[in-house]
Coordinates of C-alpha atoms in Angstrom, one line a residue:
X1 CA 0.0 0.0 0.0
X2 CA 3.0 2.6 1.1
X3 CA 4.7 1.7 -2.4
X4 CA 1.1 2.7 -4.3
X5 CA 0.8 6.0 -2.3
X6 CA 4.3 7.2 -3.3
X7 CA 4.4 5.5 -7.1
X8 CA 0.9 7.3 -7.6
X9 CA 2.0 10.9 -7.6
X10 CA 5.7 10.3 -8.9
X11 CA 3.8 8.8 -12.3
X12 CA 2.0 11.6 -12.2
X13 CA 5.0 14.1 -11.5
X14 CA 6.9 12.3 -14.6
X15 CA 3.4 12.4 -16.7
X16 CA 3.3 16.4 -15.8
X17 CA 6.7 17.2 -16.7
X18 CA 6.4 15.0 -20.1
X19 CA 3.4 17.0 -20.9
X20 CA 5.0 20.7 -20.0
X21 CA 8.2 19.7 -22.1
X22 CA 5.7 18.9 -25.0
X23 CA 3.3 21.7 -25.0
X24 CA 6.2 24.2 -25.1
X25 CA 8.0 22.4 -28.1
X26 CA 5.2 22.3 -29.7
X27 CA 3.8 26.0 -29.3
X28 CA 7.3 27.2 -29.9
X29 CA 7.3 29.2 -26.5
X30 CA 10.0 31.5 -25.8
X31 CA 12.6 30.5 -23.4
X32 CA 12.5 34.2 -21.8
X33 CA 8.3 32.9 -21.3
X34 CA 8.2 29.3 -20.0
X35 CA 11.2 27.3 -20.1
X36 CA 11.2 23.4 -20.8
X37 CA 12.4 21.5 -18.3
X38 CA 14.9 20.3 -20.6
X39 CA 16.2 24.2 -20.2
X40 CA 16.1 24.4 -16.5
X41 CA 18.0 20.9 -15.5
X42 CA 21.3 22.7 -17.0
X43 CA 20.6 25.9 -14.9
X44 CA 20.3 24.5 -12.3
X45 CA 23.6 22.2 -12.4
X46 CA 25.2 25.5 -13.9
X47 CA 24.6 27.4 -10.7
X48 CA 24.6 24.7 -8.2
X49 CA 27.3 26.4 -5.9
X50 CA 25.3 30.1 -6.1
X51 CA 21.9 28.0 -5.4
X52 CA 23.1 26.2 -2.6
X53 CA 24.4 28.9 -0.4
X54 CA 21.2 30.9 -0.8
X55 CA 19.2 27.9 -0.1
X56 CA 21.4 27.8 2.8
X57 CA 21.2 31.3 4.0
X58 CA 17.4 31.0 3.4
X59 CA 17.2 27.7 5.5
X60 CA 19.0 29.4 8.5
X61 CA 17.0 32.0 8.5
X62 CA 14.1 29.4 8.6
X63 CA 15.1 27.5 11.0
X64 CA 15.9 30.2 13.4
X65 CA 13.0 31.5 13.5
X66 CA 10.7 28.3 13.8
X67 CA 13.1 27.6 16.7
X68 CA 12.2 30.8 18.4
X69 CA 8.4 31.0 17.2
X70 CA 8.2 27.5 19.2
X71 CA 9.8 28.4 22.6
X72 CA 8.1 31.8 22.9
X73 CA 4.9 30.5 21.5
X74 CA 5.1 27.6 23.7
X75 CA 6.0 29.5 27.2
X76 CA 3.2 31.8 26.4
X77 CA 0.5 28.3 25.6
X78 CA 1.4 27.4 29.1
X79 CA 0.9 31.0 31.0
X80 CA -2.1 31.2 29.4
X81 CA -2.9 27.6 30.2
X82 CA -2.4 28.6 34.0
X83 CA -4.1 31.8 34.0
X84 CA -7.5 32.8 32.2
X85 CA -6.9 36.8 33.1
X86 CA -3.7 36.6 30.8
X87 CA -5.3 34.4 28.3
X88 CA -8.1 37.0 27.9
X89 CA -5.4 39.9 28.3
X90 CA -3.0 38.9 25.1
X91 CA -4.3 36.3 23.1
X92 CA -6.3 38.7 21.2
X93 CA -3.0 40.6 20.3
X94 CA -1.8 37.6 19.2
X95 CA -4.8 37.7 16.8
X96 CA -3.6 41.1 16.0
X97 CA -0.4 40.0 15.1
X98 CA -2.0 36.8 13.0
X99 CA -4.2 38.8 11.1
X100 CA -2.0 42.1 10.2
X101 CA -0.8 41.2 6.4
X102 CA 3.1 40.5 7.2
X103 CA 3.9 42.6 3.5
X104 CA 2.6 45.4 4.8
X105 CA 4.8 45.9 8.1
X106 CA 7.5 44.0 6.3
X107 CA 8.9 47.3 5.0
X108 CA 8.6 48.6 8.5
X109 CA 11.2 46.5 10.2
X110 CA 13.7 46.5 7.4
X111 CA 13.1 50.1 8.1
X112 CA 13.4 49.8 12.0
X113 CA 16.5 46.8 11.7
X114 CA 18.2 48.3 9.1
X115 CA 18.9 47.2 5.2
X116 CA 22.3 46.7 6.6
X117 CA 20.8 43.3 8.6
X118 CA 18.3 42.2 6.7
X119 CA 18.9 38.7 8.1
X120 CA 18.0 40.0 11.0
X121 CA 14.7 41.7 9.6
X122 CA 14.2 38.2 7.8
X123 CA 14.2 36.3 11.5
X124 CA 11.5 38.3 12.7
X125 CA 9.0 38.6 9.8
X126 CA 9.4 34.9 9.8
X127 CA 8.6 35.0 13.5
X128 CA 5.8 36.7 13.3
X129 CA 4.2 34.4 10.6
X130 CA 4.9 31.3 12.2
X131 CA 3.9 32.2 16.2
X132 CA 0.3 32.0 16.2
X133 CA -0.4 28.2 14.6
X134 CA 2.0 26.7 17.5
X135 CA 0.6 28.9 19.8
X136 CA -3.3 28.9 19.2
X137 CA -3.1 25.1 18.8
X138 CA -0.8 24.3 22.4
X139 CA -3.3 26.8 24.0
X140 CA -6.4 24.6 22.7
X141 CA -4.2 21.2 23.5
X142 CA -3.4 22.5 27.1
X143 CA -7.2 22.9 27.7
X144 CA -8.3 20.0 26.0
X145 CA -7.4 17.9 29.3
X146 CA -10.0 14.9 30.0
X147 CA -11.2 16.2 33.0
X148 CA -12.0 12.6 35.1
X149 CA -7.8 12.4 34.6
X150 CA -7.6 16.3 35.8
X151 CA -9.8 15.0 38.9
X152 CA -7.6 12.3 39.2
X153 CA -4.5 14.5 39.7
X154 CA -6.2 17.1 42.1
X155 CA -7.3 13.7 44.5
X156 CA -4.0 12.5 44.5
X157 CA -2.7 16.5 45.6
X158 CA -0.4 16.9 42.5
X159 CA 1.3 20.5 42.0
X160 CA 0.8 22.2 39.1
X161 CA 3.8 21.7 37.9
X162 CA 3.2 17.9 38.2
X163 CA -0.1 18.6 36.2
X164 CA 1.3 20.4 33.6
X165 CA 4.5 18.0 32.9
X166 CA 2.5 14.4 33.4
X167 CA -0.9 15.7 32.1
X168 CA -1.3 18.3 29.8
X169 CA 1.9 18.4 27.6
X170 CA 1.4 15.2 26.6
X171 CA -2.3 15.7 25.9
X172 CA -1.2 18.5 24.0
X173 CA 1.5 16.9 22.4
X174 CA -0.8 16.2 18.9
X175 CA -2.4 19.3 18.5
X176 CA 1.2 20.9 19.2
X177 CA 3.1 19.0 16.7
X178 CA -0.1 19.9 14.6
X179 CA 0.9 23.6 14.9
X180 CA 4.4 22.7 14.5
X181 CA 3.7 21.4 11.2
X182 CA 2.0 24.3 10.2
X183 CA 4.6 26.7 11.4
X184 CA 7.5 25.1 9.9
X185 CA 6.2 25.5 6.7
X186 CA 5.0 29.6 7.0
X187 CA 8.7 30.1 8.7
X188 CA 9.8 29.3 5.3
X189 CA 7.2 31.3 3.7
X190 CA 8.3 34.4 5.9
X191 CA 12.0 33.9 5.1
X192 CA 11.2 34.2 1.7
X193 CA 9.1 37.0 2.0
X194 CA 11.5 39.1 3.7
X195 CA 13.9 38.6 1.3
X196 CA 11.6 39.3 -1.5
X197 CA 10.8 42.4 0.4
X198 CA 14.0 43.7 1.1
X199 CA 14.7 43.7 -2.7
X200 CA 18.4 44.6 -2.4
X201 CA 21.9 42.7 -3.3
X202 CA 22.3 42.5 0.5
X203 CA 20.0 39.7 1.0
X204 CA 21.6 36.8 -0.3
X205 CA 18.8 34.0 0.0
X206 CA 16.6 32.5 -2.4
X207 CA 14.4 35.0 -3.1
X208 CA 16.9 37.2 -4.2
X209 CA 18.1 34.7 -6.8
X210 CA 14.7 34.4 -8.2
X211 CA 14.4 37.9 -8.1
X212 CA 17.8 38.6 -10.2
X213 CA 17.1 36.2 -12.5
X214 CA 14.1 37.8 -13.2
X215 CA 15.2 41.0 -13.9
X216 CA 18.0 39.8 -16.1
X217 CA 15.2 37.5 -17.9
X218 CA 17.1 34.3 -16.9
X219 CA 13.5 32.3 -16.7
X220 CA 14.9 29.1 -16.3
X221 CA 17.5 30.1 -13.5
X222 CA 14.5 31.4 -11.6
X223 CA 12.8 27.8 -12.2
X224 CA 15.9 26.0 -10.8
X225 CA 15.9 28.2 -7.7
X226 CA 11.7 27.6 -7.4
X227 CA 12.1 24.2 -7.6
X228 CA 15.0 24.3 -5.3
X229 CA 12.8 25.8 -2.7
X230 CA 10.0 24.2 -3.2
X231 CA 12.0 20.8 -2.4
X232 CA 13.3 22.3 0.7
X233 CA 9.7 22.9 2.3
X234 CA 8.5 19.4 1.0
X235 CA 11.6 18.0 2.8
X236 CA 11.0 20.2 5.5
X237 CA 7.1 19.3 6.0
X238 CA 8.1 15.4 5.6
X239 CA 10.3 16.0 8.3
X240 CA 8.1 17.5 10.5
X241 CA 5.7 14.7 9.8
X242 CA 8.0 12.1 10.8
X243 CA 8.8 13.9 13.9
X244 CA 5.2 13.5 14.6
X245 CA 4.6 9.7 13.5
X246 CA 8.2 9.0 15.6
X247 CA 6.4 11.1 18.7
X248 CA 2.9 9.2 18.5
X249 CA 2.7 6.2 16.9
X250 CA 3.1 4.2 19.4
X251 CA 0.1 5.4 21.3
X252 CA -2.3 8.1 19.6
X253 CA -5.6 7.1 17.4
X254 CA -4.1 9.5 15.3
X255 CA -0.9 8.0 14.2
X256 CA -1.8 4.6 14.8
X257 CA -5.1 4.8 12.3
X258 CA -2.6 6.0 10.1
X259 CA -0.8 3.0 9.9
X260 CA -4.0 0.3 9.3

């Protein structure tokens, strides 16, 4: 069954790239409009060492930031977990923060970093977009306790501490690695942003390729570098989804259904 589910949309891949490669020989399109994929395998190999450090710089910039999105989104599920008057106090700024289009106060905190850092700037628009998804769903996982077990807990006199590191973490534990899942994948999206955003030779990710190339009307370099990063956050989501399997397969309807 595993084998079907992965041969299934790799035929299909190979069927779509077959079909691209002969509608543009066919129609004659320009290389400068759609390239054929038999253009964009060579720029890719051609500017393998320029792709890979901008993948790179991208990546670190991702990673950074889903690291810190998960420890400050995390520390705040679990104050608001303990207290209702906090919850009610800044969750809805968190909403704030959700809601507010990230292009539009992008330009902002290059402003405020400087164009100088815009690494920096990149770390916390990429912050910002993956926060709420870890937070709002470790919040709902942290309150989602089975109350007879809660009961349970209070009879026997356990501390909250005790409550919150044998109980509700790892009650929470799927709907956080839900928001996990989530996040990783809009920390990428932020990076990215941000570099799009910042729109100068100082930022030296992905984005910035893709943006060069198309000003200089190198179509199939910007393909290579698209398809580049769109490997890197399937990789990263399949990661992410391993993490999750490895974390609850061994116990949770949700991971173990998964495997029938």
């Amino acid at each position: 069954m595993s084998a079907v589910r992965i041969a299934i949309p790799v035929a299909l891949g190979i069927f779509a790239i077959a079909l691209w490669a002969f509608l543009v020989r066919h129609f004659a399109v320009p290389v400068y409009v759609l390239p054929s994929p038999a253009d964009i395998w060579p720029a890719f190999t051609g500017n393998i060492a320029e792709l890979g450090a901008a993948l790179w710089t991208t990546l670190k910039v991702t990673w950074a930031a889903f690291a810190l999105a998960f420890v400050s989104a995390m520390a705040l599920a679990v104050l608001f977990s303990m207290s209702r008057t906090l919850e009610m106090a800044l969750f809805p700024y968190a909403v704030v923060l959700q809601v507010t289009p990230v292009v539009a106060i992008a330009p902002l905190i290059l402003i405020w970093v400087g164009f100088d850092k815009v690494e920096i700037a990149a770390l916390i628009i990429a912050w910002i977009v993956a926060f709420f998804p870890i937070l709002s769903n470790a919040t709902l996982g942290l309150r989602a306790v089975d109350p007879n077990l809660a009961d349970l807990f209070r009879l026997y006199g356990a501390t909250r501490w005790q409550r919150l590191v044998r109980l509700q973490l790892p009650g929470a534990l799927p709907y956080i690695l839900s928001g996990v899942k989530v996040s990783g994948g809009l920390a990428l999206i932020g990076a990215i942003m941000a570099e799009f955003v910042a729109g100068s030779g100082s930022a030296t990710g992905l984005a910035w390729v893709i943006t060069e190339a198309g000003r200089n009307l190198q179509i199939a370099k910007m393909f290579a570098a698209l398809g580049l990063l769109s490997a890197a956050g399937v990789l990263n989501f399949y990661a992410l989804t391993l993490l999750e399997w490895a974390l609850l397969h061994r116990w949770h309807d949700s991971a173990v259904r998964r495997q029938v």
